[in-house]
CSV table of C-alpha atoms in Angstrom, one decimal:
chain,number,residue,atom,x,y,z
A,11,UNK,CA,-6.1,-143.5,-147.2
A,12,UNK,CA,-5.2,-141.1,-145.8
A,13,UNK,CA,-1.5,-141.7,-145.6
A,14,UNK,CA,-2.4,-141.6,-149.9
A,15,UNK,CA,-4.0,-138.3,-148.9
A,16,UNK,CA,-1.0,-136.7,-147.1
A,17,UNK,CA,1.1,-137.7,-149.9
A,18,UNK,CA,-0.9,-136.1,-152.5
A,19,UNK,CA,-1.4,-132.8,-150.1
A,20,UNK,CA,2.0,-132.3,-150.8
A,21,UNK,CA,2.8,-133.1,-153.5
A,22,UNK,CA,0.4,-130.5,-154.5
A,23,UNK,CA,2.1,-128.3,-152.4
A,24,UNK,CA,5.3,-128.3,-152.4
A,25,UNK,CA,5.0,-128.8,-156.6
A,26,UNK,CA,4.8,-124.9,-156.8
A,27,UNK,CA,7.2,-124.1,-154.0
A,28,UNK,CA,10.3,-126.1,-156.6
A,29,UNK,CA,8.9,-124.1,-159.8
A,30,UNK,CA,9.2,-121.2,-158.1
A,31,UNK,CA,13.1,-121.7,-156.8
A,32,UNK,CA,13.7,-123.2,-160.4
A,33,UNK,CA,12.3,-119.6,-161.0
A,34,UNK,CA,14.4,-117.4,-158.3
A,35,UNK,CA,17.3,-119.5,-159.7
A,36,UNK,CA,17.4,-119.9,-162.8
A,37,UNK,CA,17.1,-115.8,-163.2
A,38,UNK,CA,19.7,-115.1,-161.0
A,39,UNK,CA,21.9,-117.2,-163.7
A,40,UNK,CA,20.5,-115.2,-166.1
A,41,UNK,CA,21.0,-111.7,-164.0
A,42,UNK,CA,24.5,-113.1,-163.5
A,43,UNK,CA,25.1,-114.0,-167.4
A,44,UNK,CA,24.7,-110.7,-167.8
A,45,UNK,CA,26.7,-109.1,-165.4
A,46,UNK,CA,29.3,-110.8,-166.6
A,47,UNK,CA,28.9,-110.5,-170.7
A,48,UNK,CA,28.3,-106.8,-169.5
A,49,UNK,CA,32.4,-106.7,-168.1
A,50,UNK,CA,33.9,-108.4,-171.1
A,51,UNK,CA,31.6,-106.1,-173.6
A,52,UNK,CA,33.1,-103.3,-171.2
A,53,UNK,CA,36.7,-104.8,-171.4
A,54,UNK,CA,36.5,-105.5,-175.0
A,55,UNK,CA,35.6,-101.3,-175.9
A,56,UNK,CA,38.7,-100.3,-173.3
A,57,UNK,CA,40.9,-102.9,-175.4
A,58,UNK,CA,40.6,-101.4,-178.9
A,59,UNK,CA,41.0,-97.5,-177.1
A,60,UNK,CA,44.8,-96.6,-178.0
A,61,UNK,CA,45.9,-93.0,-176.5
A,62,UNK,CA,48.0,-92.1,-179.6
A,63,UNK,CA,50.4,-88.9,-178.2
A,64,UNK,CA,52.9,-86.7,-180.3
A,65,UNK,CA,54.4,-83.6,-180.1
A,66,UNK,CA,53.2,-80.4,-183.0
A,67,UNK,CA,55.2,-80.8,-186.2
A,68,UNK,CA,53.3,-78.7,-188.6
A,69,UNK,CA,51.3,-80.9,-191.3
A,70,UNK,CA,52.6,-84.4,-190.3
A,71,UNK,CA,51.1,-84.1,-186.5
A,72,UNK,CA,48.2,-81.2,-186.2
A,73,UNK,CA,46.1,-80.3,-183.0
A,74,UNK,CA,43.3,-81.1,-184.0
A,75,UNK,CA,44.4,-85.0,-184.6
A,76,UNK,CA,45.0,-84.7,-188.6
A,77,UNK,CA,48.7,-85.1,-190.7
A,78,UNK,CA,50.4,-87.5,-192.3
A,79,UNK,CA,51.8,-89.6,-189.1
A,80,UNK,CA,48.3,-90.7,-187.8
A,81,UNK,CA,47.1,-91.0,-191.6
A,82,UNK,CA,49.7,-93.9,-191.5
A,83,UNK,CA,49.1,-95.2,-188.2
A,84,UNK,CA,45.1,-95.3,-188.5
A,85,UNK,CA,46.0,-97.2,-192.2
A,86,UNK,CA,48.8,-99.3,-190.9
A,87,UNK,CA,46.2,-100.8,-188.0
A,88,UNK,CA,43.5,-100.0,-190.1
A,89,UNK,CA,42.7,-104.1,-189.4
A,90,UNK,CA,43.5,-103.9,-185.9
A,91,UNK,CA,40.2,-103.0,-184.9
A,92,UNK,CA,40.9,-100.3,-183.1
A,93,UNK,CA,40.3,-96.7,-182.1
A,94,UNK,CA,42.9,-94.1,-181.5
A,95,UNK,CA,42.4,-91.4,-179.1
A,96,UNK,CA,44.8,-88.7,-180.5
A,97,UNK,CA,46.8,-86.2,-178.0
A,98,UNK,CA,48.4,-83.0,-179.3
A,99,UNK,CA,51.0,-81.6,-177.5
A,100,UNK,CA,54.4,-80.0,-177.2
A,101,UNK,CA,57.2,-83.0,-177.5
A,102,UNK,CA,58.7,-82.5,-173.6
A,103,UNK,CA,54.8,-83.1,-172.0
A,104,UNK,CA,54.0,-86.2,-174.6
A,105,UNK,CA,57.3,-87.8,-173.7
A,106,UNK,CA,56.7,-87.3,-169.7
A,107,UNK,CA,52.7,-88.4,-171.3
A,108,UNK,CA,54.4,-91.4,-172.4
A,109,UNK,CA,56.6,-92.4,-170.4
A,110,UNK,CA,54.5,-92.0,-167.1
A,111,UNK,CA,51.9,-94.7,-169.0
A,112,UNK,CA,49.6,-92.4,-170.0
A,113,UNK,CA,49.9,-93.4,-173.7
A,114,UNK,CA,50.4,-96.3,-175.5
A,115,UNK,CA,52.3,-95.0,-178.6
A,116,UNK,CA,55.1,-91.7,-179.0
A,117,UNK,CA,54.9,-89.7,-182.1
A,118,UNK,CA,57.7,-90.1,-183.3
A,119,UNK,CA,61.2,-90.6,-182.0
A,120,UNK,CA,64.5,-92.2,-183.0
A,121,UNK,CA,65.2,-95.7,-181.5
A,122,UNK,CA,66.8,-95.6,-178.7
A,123,UNK,CA,67.2,-97.6,-175.7
A,124,UNK,CA,65.4,-97.2,-172.8
A,125,UNK,CA,63.5,-100.6,-170.4
A,126,UNK,CA,60.4,-98.5,-170.8
A,127,UNK,CA,60.1,-98.7,-175.1
A,128,UNK,CA,59.9,-101.1,-178.2
A,129,UNK,CA,60.1,-99.5,-181.2
A,130,UNK,CA,59.1,-101.4,-184.4
A,131,UNK,CA,60.8,-102.5,-187.7
A,132,UNK,CA,59.0,-100.2,-189.8
A,133,UNK,CA,59.5,-95.8,-189.1
A,134,UNK,CA,57.5,-93.1,-190.5
A,135,UNK,CA,60.4,-91.0,-192.0
A,136,UNK,CA,63.9,-89.8,-191.7
A,137,UNK,CA,64.7,-86.8,-190.0
A,138,UNK,CA,67.0,-84.2,-191.6
A,139,UNK,CA,70.8,-83.9,-190.3
A,140,UNK,CA,70.6,-81.6,-186.9
A,141,UNK,CA,72.7,-78.6,-186.8
A,142,UNK,CA,74.2,-75.9,-184.8
A,143,UNK,CA,73.4,-72.2,-186.0
A,144,UNK,CA,75.6,-69.4,-184.8
A,145,UNK,CA,76.7,-65.9,-186.2
A,146,UNK,CA,80.8,-66.7,-186.0
A,147,UNK,CA,81.7,-70.1,-187.2
A,148,UNK,CA,82.1,-72.5,-184.7
A,149,UNK,CA,85.2,-75.0,-185.8
A,150,UNK,CA,85.1,-76.7,-182.1
A,151,UNK,CA,83.3,-77.8,-179.9
A,152,UNK,CA,84.7,-78.0,-177.4
A,153,UNK,CA,84.2,-74.0,-177.4
A,154,UNK,CA,80.9,-73.8,-176.3
A,155,UNK,CA,81.4,-74.8,-172.7
A,156,UNK,CA,79.2,-73.2,-170.6
A,157,UNK,CA,77.7,-70.8,-173.5
A,158,UNK,CA,74.5,-70.2,-173.8
A,159,UNK,CA,72.8,-72.8,-176.8
A,160,UNK,CA,69.4,-72.9,-177.8
A,161,UNK,CA,66.5,-75.8,-179.4
A,162,UNK,CA,63.0,-76.6,-178.8
A,163,UNK,CA,61.8,-77.8,-175.7
A,164,UNK,CA,62.2,-82.0,-175.2
A,165,UNK,CA,64.8,-82.1,-178.1
A,166,UNK,CA,67.4,-82.8,-175.6
A,167,UNK,CA,69.6,-81.9,-178.6
A,168,UNK,CA,73.2,-80.7,-176.0
A,169,UNK,CA,73.6,-85.0,-175.3
A,170,UNK,CA,75.2,-84.1,-179.2
A,171,UNK,CA,77.7,-81.5,-177.6
A,172,UNK,CA,80.8,-83.1,-175.7
A,173,UNK,CA,80.6,-80.7,-173.5
A,174,UNK,CA,78.4,-79.2,-170.9
A,175,UNK,CA,76.3,-75.4,-171.9
A,176,UNK,CA,73.8,-72.9,-170.0
A,177,UNK,CA,70.9,-75.0,-172.9
A,178,UNK,CA,68.2,-72.8,-173.2
A,179,UNK,CA,64.7,-74.4,-175.0
A,180,UNK,CA,62.4,-72.9,-176.5
A,181,UNK,CA,58.5,-72.6,-177.4
A,182,UNK,CA,58.7,-72.3,-181.0
A,183,UNK,CA,62.1,-72.2,-183.7
A,184,UNK,CA,61.4,-68.6,-184.3
A,185,UNK,CA,62.1,-67.6,-180.9
A,186,UNK,CA,65.5,-69.9,-180.9
A,187,UNK,CA,66.3,-68.4,-184.2
A,188,UNK,CA,65.6,-64.5,-183.5
A,189,UNK,CA,67.4,-65.1,-179.7
A,190,UNK,CA,70.4,-66.5,-182.1
A,191,UNK,CA,70.0,-63.1,-183.9
A,192,UNK,CA,69.7,-61.0,-181.0
A,193,UNK,CA,72.4,-62.3,-179.4
A,194,UNK,CA,70.5,-63.7,-176.7
A,195,UNK,CA,72.1,-67.1,-177.8
A,196,UNK,CA,75.7,-68.0,-178.4
A,197,UNK,CA,74.4,-71.1,-180.6
A,198,UNK,CA,71.4,-72.6,-181.3
A,199,UNK,CA,70.4,-76.0,-182.4
A,200,UNK,CA,67.7,-77.0,-185.4
A,201,UNK,CA,67.0,-78.0,-189.2
A,202,UNK,CA,67.6,-76.7,-192.7
A,203,UNK,CA,64.3,-76.0,-192.8
A,204,UNK,CA,63.6,-74.1,-189.9
A,205,UNK,CA,66.1,-71.4,-190.3
A,206,UNK,CA,64.4,-68.3,-191.9
A,207,UNK,CA,64.9,-67.6,-195.1
A,208,UNK,CA,66.5,-63.8,-194.3
A,209,UNK,CA,68.5,-64.9,-192.0
A,210,UNK,CA,69.7,-67.5,-194.5
A,211,UNK,CA,73.1,-65.7,-195.5
A,212,UNK,CA,73.8,-64.5,-192.1
A,213,UNK,CA,74.3,-67.8,-190.4
A,214,UNK,CA,77.3,-70.5,-190.3
A,215,UNK,CA,76.6,-74.3,-189.8
A,216,UNK,CA,78.1,-77.3,-188.8
A,217,UNK,CA,76.4,-81.0,-188.8
A,218,UNK,CA,76.4,-82.6,-185.5
A,219,UNK,CA,74.3,-85.7,-186.4
A,220,UNK,CA,73.0,-87.3,-189.6
A,221,UNK,CA,69.6,-88.0,-190.9
A,222,UNK,CA,68.0,-90.4,-188.5
A,223,UNK,CA,64.7,-92.7,-189.0
A,224,UNK,CA,61.5,-91.9,-187.1
A,225,UNK,CA,59.3,-94.7,-185.2
A,226,UNK,CA,55.9,-94.4,-183.5
A,227,UNK,CA,57.3,-95.8,-179.6
A,228,UNK,CA,55.2,-98.3,-178.2
A,229,UNK,CA,54.7,-99.6,-174.8
A,230,UNK,CA,57.6,-102.7,-174.1
A,231,UNK,CA,54.5,-104.6,-172.3
A,232,UNK,CA,52.9,-107.6,-174.1
A,233,UNK,CA,50.1,-105.8,-175.6
A,234,UNK,CA,52.6,-102.4,-177.3
A,235,UNK,CA,54.9,-105.5,-178.7
A,236,UNK,CA,51.5,-106.8,-180.1
A,237,UNK,CA,50.8,-103.8,-181.4
A,238,UNK,CA,53.8,-102.7,-183.0
A,239,UNK,CA,53.5,-106.6,-184.6
A,240,UNK,CA,50.7,-105.4,-186.2
A,241,UNK,CA,52.0,-102.1,-187.0
A,242,UNK,CA,55.1,-103.7,-188.7
A,243,UNK,CA,52.2,-105.7,-190.9
A,244,UNK,CA,50.2,-103.3,-191.9
A,245,UNK,CA,53.5,-101.1,-193.2
A,246,UNK,CA,54.3,-104.0,-195.5
A,247,UNK,CA,50.7,-105.0,-196.4
A,248,UNK,CA,50.6,-100.9,-197.1
A,249,UNK,CA,54.1,-100.5,-199.0
A,250,UNK,CA,53.3,-103.6,-201.2
A,251,UNK,CA,50.0,-102.2,-202.6
A,252,UNK,CA,51.3,-99.3,-202.7
A,253,UNK,CA,48.9,-97.1,-200.9
A,254,UNK,CA,52.0,-96.5,-198.5
A,255,UNK,CA,53.4,-94.1,-202.0
A,256,UNK,CA,50.2,-92.6,-202.1
A,257,UNK,CA,49.9,-91.6,-198.8
A,258,UNK,CA,53.0,-89.9,-197.9
A,259,UNK,CA,52.5,-88.0,-201.8
A,260,UNK,CA,55.9,-85.6,-201.5
A,261,UNK,CA,57.9,-86.7,-199.1
A,262,UNK,CA,57.7,-90.6,-199.6
A,263,UNK,CA,61.7,-90.0,-201.5
A,264,UNK,CA,62.2,-88.1,-197.9
A,265,UNK,CA,60.7,-91.0,-196.4
A,266,UNK,CA,63.5,-93.8,-197.7
A,267,UNK,CA,61.0,-97.2,-197.6
A,268,UNK,CA,61.1,-99.7,-196.7
A,269,UNK,CA,63.4,-99.7,-194.0
A,270,UNK,CA,66.3,-101.7,-193.1
A,271,UNK,CA,65.5,-104.8,-190.4
A,272,UNK,CA,67.4,-104.9,-187.3
């Protein structure tokens, strides 16, 4: 009887202890699950944010995040469930940010090459021919050896010349043409559309490079290549639906869609 009474007493005392341990275990497990869900959720939110950096180019990429290229990128990636974080600066700084890994997409550049960049199949636009402007006709590019030749900040247009020049970068097209007009530059490299109306009759020009396609450039990583594939699929969808032509409006013919395949 005494032994039975002890067993009964032990059962009554141990049952609440086991129950309390079970509740503690379940509570700890629930808290761990909440922590995992929180971390996964934070990771997913971060993965959906894509940083896009661009130079300021008129109606194509405006400082306030509006512009044709941004509209097209948003539309092409609309089904990818991402949020675009847009940064607009000068072209030189934009490239520095991209190659430093502080941006996922660079708008917009020539196809080019390099291990850090991945270029999709679809382009955004056709860049006009690159022209060399001068007050006196330049028949031989070799004659520019050591001369003062200007171009926009970060454009690297000196690469189109066969000789080394005194390259001068300017922060605005107007400054470049002003320097050319007042003799501070021997030549200035730009586009026909940028020439001030009052200078058109005075300037001589020669083409340095033909029209080239401009692309969004993605990081050459798994996620970057996947984003580029999503862009290509989106552009194909927009093109077939006619939405792409609506977005480009008067710029559609210049863009020359569809693009040539690699």
